[in-house]
PDB file of C-alpha atoms in Angstrom:
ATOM      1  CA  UNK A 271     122.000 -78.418 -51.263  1.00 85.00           C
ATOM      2  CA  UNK A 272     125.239 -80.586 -51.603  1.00 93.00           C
ATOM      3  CA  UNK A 273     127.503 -77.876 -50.348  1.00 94.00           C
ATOM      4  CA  UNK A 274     125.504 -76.953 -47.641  1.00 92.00           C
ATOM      5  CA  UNK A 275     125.440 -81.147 -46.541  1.00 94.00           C
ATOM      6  CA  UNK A 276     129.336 -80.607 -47.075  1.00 95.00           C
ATOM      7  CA  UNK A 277     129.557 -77.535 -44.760  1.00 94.00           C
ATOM      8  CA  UNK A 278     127.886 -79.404 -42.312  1.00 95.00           C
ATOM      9  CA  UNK A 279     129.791 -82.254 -42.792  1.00 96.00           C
ATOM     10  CA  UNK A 280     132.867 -79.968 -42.408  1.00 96.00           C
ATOM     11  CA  UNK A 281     132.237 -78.778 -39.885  1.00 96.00           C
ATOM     12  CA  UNK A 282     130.742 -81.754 -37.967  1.00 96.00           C
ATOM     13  CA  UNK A 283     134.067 -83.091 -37.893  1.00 97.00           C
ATOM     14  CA  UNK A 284     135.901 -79.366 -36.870  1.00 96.00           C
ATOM     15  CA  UNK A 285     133.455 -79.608 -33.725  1.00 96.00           C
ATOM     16  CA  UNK A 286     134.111 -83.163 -33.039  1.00 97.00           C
ATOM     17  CA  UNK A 287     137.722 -82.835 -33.517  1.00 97.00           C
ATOM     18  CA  UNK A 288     138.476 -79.971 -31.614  1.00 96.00           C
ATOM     19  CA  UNK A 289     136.240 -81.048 -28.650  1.00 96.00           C
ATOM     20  CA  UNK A 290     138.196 -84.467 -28.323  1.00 97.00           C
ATOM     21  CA  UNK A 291     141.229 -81.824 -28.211  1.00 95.00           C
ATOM     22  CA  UNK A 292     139.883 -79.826 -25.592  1.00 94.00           C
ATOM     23  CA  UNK A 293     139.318 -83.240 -23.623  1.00 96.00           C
ATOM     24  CA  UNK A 294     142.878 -85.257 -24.752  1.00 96.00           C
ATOM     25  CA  UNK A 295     145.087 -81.938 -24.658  1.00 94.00           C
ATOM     26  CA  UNK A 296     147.282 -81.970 -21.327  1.00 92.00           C
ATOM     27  CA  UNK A 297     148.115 -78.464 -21.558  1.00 89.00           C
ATOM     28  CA  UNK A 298     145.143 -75.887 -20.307  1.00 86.00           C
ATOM     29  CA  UNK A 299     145.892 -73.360 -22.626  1.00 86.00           C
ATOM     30  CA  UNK A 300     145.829 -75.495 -25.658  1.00 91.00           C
ATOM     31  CA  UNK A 301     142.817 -77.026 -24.531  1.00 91.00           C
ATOM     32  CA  UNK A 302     141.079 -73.248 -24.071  1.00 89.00           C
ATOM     33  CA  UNK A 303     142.027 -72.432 -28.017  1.00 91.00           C
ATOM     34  CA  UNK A 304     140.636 -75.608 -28.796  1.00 94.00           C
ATOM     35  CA  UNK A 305     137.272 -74.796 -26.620  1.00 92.00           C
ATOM     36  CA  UNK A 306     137.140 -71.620 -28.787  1.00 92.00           C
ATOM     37  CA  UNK A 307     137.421 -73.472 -32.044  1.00 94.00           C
ATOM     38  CA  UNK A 308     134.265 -75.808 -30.993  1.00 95.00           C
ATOM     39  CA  UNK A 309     132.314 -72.984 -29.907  1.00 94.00           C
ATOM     40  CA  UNK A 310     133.034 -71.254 -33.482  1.00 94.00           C
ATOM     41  CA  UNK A 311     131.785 -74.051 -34.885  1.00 96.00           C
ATOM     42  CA  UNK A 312     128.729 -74.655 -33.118  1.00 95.00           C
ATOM     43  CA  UNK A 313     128.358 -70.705 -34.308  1.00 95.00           C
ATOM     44  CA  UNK A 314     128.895 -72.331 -37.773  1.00 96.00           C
ATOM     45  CA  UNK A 315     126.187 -74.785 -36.991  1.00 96.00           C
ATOM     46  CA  UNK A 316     123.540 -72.292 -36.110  1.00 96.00           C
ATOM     47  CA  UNK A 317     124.155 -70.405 -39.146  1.00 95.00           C
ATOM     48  CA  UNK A 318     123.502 -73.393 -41.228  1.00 95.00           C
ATOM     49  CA  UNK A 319     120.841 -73.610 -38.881  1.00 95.00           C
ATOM     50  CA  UNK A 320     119.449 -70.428 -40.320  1.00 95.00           C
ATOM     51  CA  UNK A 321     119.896 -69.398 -36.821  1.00 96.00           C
ATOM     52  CA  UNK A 322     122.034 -66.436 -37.107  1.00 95.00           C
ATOM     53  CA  UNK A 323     120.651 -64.862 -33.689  1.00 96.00           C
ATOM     54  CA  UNK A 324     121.830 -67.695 -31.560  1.00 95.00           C
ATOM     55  CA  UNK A 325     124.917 -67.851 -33.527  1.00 95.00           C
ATOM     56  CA  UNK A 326     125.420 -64.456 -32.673  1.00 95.00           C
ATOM     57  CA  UNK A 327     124.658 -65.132 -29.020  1.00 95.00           C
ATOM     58  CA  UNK A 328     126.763 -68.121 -29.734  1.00 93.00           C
ATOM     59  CA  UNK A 329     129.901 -65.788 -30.345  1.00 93.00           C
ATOM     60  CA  UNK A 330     129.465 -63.431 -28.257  1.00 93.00           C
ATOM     61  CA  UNK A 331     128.451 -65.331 -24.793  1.00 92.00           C
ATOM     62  CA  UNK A 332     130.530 -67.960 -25.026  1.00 89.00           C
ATOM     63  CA  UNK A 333     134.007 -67.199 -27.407  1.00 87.00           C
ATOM     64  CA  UNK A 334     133.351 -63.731 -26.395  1.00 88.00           C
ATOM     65  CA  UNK A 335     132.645 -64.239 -22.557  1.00 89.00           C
ATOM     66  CA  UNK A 336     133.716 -67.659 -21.203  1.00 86.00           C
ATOM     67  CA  UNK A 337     136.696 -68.430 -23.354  1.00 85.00           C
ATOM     68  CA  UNK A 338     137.957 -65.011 -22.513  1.00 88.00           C
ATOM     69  CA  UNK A 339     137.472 -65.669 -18.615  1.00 90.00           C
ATOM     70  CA  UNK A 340     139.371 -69.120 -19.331  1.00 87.00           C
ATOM     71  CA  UNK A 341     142.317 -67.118 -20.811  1.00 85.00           C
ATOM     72  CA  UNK A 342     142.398 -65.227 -17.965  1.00 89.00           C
ATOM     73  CA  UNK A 343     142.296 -67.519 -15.466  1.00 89.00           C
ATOM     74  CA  UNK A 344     144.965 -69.802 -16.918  1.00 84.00           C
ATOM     75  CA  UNK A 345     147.038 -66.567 -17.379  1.00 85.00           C
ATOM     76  CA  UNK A 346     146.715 -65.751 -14.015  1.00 89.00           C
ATOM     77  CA  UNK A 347     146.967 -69.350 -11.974  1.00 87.00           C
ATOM     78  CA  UNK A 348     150.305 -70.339 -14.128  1.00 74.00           C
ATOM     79  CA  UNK A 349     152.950 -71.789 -12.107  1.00 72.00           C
ATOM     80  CA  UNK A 350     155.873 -70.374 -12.850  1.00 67.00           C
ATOM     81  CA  UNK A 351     158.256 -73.471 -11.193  1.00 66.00           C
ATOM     82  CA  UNK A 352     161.055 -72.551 -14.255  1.00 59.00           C
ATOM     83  CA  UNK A 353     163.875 -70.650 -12.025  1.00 60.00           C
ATOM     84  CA  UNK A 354     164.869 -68.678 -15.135  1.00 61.00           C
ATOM     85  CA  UNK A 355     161.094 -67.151 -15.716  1.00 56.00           C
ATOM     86  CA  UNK A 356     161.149 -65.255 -12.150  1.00 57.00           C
ATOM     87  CA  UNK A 357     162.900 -62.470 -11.040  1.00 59.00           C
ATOM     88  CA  UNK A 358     166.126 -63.099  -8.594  1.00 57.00           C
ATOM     89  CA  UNK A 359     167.212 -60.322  -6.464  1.00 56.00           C
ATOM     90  CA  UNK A 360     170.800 -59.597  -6.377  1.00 53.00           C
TER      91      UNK A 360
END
């Protein structure tokens, strides 16, 4: 019983942390791996829960689905403005 109340506990503060991250963090890409870290841990939460079916869904909708769709979006809307990341034609 205590180490499941520190688990929680744990990982109360992992969820809270990172999703203050995702909100605080300027860059978008740090802010997606911090997205993924919350969802994990609401995962976590649901397996405390003895909900391991929606912490399945959990992983596999969200981290597995959205978070991926994030990455790629941010990989693909980047603005490369640094002169020595593009191509120059000589």
């Amino acid at each position: 019983m205590v180490y499941e109340t520190l688990a929680f506990a744990l990982f109360a503060l992992v969820t809270l942390g990172s999703s203050l991250g995702v909100v605080l963090m300027r860059d978008v890409w740090h802010s997606a791996l911090l997205l993924g870290v919350a969802l994990l841990s609401v995962a976590v939460h649901f397996v405390l829960a003895q909900a391991p079916f929606l912490a399945v869904m959990q992983v596999l909708v969200y981290v597995g689905g959205v978070l991926i769709l994030i990455t790629f979006a941010v990989m693909l809307t980047r603005n490369r403005s640094d002169p020595s990341d593009s191509e120059v034609a000589s």
